[in-house]
Coordinates of N, CA and C in Angstrom, one line a residue:
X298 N 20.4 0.9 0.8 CA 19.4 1.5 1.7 C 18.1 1.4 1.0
X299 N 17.3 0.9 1.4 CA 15.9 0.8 1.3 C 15.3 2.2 1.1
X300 N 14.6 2.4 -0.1 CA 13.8 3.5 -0.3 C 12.9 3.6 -0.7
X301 N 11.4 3.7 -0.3 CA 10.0 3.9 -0.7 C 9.4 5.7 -0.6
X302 N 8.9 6.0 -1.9 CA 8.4 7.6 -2.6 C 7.2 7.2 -3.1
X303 N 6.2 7.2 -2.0 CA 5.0 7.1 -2.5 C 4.2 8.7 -3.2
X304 N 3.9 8.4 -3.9 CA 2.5 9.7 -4.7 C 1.5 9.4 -5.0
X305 N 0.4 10.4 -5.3 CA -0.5 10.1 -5.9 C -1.9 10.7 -5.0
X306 N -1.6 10.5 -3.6 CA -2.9 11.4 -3.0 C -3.5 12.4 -3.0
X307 N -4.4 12.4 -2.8 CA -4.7 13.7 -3.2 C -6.6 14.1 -2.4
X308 N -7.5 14.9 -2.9 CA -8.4 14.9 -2.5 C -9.8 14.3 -3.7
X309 N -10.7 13.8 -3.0 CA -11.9 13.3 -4.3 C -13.2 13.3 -3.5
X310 N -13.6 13.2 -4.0 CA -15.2 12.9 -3.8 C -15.9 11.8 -3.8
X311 N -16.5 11.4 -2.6 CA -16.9 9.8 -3.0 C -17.4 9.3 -3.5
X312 N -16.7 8.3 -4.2 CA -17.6 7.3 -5.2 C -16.1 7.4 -6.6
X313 N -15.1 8.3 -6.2 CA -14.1 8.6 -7.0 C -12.9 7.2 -7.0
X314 N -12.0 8.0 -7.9 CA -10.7 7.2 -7.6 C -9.6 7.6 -7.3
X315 N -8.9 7.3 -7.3 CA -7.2 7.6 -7.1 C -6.2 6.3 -7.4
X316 N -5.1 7.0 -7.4 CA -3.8 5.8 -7.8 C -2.8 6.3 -7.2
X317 N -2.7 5.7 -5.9 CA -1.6 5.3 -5.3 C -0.3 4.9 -5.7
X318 N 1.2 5.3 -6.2 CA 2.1 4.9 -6.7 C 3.5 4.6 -5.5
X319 N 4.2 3.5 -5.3 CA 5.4 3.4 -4.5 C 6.4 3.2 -5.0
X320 N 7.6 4.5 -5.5 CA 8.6 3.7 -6.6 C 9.4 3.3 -4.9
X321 N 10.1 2.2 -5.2 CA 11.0 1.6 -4.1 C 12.9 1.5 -5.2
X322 N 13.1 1.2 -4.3 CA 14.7 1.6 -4.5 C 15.9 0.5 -3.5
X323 N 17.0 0.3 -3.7 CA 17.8 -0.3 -2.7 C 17.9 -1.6 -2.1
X324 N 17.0 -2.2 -3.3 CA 16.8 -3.7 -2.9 C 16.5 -4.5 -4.2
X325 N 16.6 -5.7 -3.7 CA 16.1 -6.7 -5.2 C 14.9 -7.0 -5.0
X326 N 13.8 -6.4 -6.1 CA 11.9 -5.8 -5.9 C 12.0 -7.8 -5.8
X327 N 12.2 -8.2 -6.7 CA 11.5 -9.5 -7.0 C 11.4 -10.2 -5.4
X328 N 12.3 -9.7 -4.6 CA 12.8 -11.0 -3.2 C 11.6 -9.9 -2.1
X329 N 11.0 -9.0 -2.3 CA 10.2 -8.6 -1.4 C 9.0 -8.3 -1.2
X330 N 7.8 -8.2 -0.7 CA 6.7 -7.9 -0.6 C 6.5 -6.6 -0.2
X331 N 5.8 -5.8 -1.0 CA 5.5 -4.4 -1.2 C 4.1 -4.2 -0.6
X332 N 3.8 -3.4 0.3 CA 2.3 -3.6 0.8 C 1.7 -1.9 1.3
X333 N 0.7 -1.4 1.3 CA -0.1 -0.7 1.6 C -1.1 -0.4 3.1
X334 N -0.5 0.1 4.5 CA -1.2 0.5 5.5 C -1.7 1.9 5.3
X335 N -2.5 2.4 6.3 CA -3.2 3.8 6.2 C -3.7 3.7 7.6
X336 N -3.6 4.7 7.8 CA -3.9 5.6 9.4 C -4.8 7.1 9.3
X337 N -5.9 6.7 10.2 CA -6.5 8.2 10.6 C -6.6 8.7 11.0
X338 N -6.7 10.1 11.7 CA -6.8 10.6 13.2 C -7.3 9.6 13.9
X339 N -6.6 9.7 15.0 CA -7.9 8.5 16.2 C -8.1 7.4 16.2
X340 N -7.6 6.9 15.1 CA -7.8 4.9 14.4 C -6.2 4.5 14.5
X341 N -6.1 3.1 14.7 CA -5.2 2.0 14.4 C -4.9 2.4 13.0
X342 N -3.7 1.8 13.0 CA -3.2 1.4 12.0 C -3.8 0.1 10.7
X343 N -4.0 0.7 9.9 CA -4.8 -0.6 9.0 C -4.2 -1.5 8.0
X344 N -3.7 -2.3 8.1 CA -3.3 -3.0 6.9 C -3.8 -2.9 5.5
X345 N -3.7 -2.6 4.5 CA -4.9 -2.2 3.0 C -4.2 -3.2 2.6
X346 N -3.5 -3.7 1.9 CA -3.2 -4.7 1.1 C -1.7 -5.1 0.2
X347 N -1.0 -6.1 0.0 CA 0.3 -6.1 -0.3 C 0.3 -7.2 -1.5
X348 N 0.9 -7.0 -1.7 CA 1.7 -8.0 -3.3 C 3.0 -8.5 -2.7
X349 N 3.5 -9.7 -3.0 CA 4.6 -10.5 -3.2 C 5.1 -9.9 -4.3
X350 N 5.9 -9.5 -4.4 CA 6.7 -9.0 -6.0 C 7.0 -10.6 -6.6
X351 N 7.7 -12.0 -6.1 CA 8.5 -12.8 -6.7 C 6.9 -13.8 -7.1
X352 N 6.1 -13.7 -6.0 CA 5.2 -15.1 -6.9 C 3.8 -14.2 -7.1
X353 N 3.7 -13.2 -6.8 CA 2.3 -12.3 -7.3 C 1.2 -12.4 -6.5
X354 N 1.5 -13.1 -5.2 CA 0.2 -13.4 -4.2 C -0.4 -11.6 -3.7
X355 N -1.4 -11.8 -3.6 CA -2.2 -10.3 -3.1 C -3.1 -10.9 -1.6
X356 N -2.5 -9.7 -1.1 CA -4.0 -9.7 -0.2 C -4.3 -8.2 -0.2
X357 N -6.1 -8.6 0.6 CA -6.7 -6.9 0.7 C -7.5 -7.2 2.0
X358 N -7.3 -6.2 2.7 CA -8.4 -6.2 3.6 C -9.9 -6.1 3.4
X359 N -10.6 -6.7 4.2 CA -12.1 -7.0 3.8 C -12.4 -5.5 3.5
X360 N -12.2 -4.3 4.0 CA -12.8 -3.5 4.3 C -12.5 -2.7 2.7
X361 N -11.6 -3.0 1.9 CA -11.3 -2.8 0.3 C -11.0 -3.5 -0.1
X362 N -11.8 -4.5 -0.3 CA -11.7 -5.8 -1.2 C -13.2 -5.8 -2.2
X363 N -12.4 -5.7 -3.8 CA -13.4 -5.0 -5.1 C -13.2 -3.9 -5.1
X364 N -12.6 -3.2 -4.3 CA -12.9 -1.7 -4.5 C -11.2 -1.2 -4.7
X365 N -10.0 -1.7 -4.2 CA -9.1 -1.6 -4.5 C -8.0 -3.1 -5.2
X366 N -7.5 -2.0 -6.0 CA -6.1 -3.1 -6.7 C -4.7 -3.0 -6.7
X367 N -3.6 -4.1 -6.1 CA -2.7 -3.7 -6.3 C -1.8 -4.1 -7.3
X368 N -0.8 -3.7 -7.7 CA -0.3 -4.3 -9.0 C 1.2 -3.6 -9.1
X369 N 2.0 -3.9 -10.2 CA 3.2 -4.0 -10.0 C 3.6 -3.7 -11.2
X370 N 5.2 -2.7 -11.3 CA 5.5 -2.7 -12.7 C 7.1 -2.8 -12.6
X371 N 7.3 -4.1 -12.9 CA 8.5 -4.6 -12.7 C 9.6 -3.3 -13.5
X372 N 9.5 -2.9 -14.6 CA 10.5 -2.1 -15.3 C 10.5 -0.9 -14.5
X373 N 9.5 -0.5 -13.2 CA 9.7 0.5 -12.9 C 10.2 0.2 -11.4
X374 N 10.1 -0.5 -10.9 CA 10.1 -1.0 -9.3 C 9.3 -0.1 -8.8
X375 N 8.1 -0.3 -9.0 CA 6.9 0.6 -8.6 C 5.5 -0.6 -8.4
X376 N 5.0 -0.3 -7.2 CA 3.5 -0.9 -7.0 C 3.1 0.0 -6.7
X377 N 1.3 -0.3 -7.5 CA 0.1 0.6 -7.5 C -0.6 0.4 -6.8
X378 N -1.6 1.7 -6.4 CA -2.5 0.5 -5.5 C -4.1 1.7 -6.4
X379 N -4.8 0.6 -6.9 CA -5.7 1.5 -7.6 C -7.2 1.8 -6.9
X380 N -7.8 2.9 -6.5 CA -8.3 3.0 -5.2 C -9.7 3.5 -6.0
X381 N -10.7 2.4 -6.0 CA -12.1 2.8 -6.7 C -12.8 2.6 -5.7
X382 N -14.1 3.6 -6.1 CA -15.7 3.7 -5.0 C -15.0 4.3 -3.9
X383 N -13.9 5.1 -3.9 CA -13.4 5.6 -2.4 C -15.2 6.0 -1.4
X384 N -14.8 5.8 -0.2 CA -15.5 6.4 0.5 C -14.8 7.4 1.8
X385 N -15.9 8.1 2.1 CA -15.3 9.3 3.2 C -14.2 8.3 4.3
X386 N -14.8 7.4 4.6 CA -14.0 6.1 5.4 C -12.7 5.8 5.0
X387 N -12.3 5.7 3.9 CA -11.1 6.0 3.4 C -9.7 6.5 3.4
X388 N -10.5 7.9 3.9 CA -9.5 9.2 4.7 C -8.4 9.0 5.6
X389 N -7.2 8.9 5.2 CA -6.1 8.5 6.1 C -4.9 8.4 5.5
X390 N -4.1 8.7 6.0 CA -2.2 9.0 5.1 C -2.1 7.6 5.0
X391 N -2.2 7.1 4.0 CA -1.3 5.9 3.0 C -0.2 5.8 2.8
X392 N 0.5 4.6 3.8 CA 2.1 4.9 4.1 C 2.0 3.4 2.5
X393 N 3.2 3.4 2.2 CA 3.8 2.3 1.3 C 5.0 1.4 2.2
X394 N 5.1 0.1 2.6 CA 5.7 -0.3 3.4 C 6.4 -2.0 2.5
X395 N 7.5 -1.9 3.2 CA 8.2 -3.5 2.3 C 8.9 -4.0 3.6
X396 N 9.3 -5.4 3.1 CA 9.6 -6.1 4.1 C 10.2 -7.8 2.8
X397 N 11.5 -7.6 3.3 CA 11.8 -9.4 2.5 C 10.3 -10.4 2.7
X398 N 10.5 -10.9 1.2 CA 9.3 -12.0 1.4 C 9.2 -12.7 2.6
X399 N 10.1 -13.3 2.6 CA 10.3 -14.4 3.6 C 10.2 -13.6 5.2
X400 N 10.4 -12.8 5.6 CA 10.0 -11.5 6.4 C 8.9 -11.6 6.7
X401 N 8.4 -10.9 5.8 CA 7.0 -11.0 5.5 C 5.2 -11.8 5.6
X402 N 5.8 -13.4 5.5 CA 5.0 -13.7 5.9 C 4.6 -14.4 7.5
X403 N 6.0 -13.3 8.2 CA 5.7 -13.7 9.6 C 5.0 -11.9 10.1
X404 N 4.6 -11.1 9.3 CA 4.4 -9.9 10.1 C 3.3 -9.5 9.4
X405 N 2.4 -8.8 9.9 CA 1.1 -7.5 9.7 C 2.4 -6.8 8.4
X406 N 1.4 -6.2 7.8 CA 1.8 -4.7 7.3 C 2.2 -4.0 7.9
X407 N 1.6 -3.7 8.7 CA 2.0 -2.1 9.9 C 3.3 -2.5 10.4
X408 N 4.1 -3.6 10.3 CA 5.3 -3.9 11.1 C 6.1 -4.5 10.0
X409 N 5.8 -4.0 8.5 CA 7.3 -4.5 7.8 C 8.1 -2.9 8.1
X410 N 9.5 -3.6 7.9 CA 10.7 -2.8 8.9 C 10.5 -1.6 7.7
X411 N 10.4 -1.2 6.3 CA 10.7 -0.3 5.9 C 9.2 0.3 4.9
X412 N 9.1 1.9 5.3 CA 8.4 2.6 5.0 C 8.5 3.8 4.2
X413 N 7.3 4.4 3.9 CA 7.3 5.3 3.1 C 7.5 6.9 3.9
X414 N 7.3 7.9 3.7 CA 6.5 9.0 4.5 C 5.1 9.3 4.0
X415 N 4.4 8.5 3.3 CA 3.0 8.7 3.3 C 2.5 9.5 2.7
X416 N 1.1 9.3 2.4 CA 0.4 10.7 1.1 C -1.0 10.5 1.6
X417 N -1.6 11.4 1.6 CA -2.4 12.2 2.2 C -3.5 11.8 1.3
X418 N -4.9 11.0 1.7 CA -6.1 10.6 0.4 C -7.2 11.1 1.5
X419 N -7.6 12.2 1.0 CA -9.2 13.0 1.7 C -10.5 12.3 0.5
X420 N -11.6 11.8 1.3 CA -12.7 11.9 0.7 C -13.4 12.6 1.0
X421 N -13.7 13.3 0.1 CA -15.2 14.0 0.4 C -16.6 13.4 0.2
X422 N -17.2 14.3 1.4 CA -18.9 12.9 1.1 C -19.5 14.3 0.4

């Protein structure tokens, strides 16, 4: 069974950081793509950015691209997601979501089949 335990949210002030952590579980990390949506009150669903675990490809959405990094720690089956220059805009439960590579590069983030329960990242202005 697929299992993603995301941590790490919390509250900051803008212009701060945070580190997003997803340990995942119940699969073989290398064969899947590990990726990062966030939702606000009132807003869609946003894709933030995902890693390929087997070839290391990244994407980010324009809207945190420079300002966030994702990254990967094989000995832990854990992806980061390192969250600099936060802004108030920001604000929104950060789910951690996976999906087989090959899965993967037929879907959005917001629609790989397995998820986290999310963590909560408030900015303050």
């Amino acid at each position: 069974e697929v299992q993603l335990v995301e941590s790490g949210g919390g509250l900051v002030q803008a212009g701060g950081s945070l580190r997003l952590s997803c340990a995942a579980s119940g699969f073989t990390f290398d064969d899947y793509t590990i990726g990062w949506f966030r939702q606000a009150p009132g807003k869609e669903r946003e894709g933030v950015s995902y890693l390929s675990i087997g070839d290391g490809s990244t994407y980010y959405a324009d809207s945190v691209k420079g300002r966030f990094t994702i990254s990967k720690d094989n000995a832990k089956n854990t992806v980061h997601l390192q969250m600099n220059s936060l802004k108030p805009e920001d604000t929104a439960v950060y789910y951690c979501a996976a999906a087989p590579r090959v899965v993967a590069r037929e879907l959005p983030i917001t629609e790989y089949p397995s998820r986290g329960q999310g963590t909560q990242v408030t900015v303050s202005s």
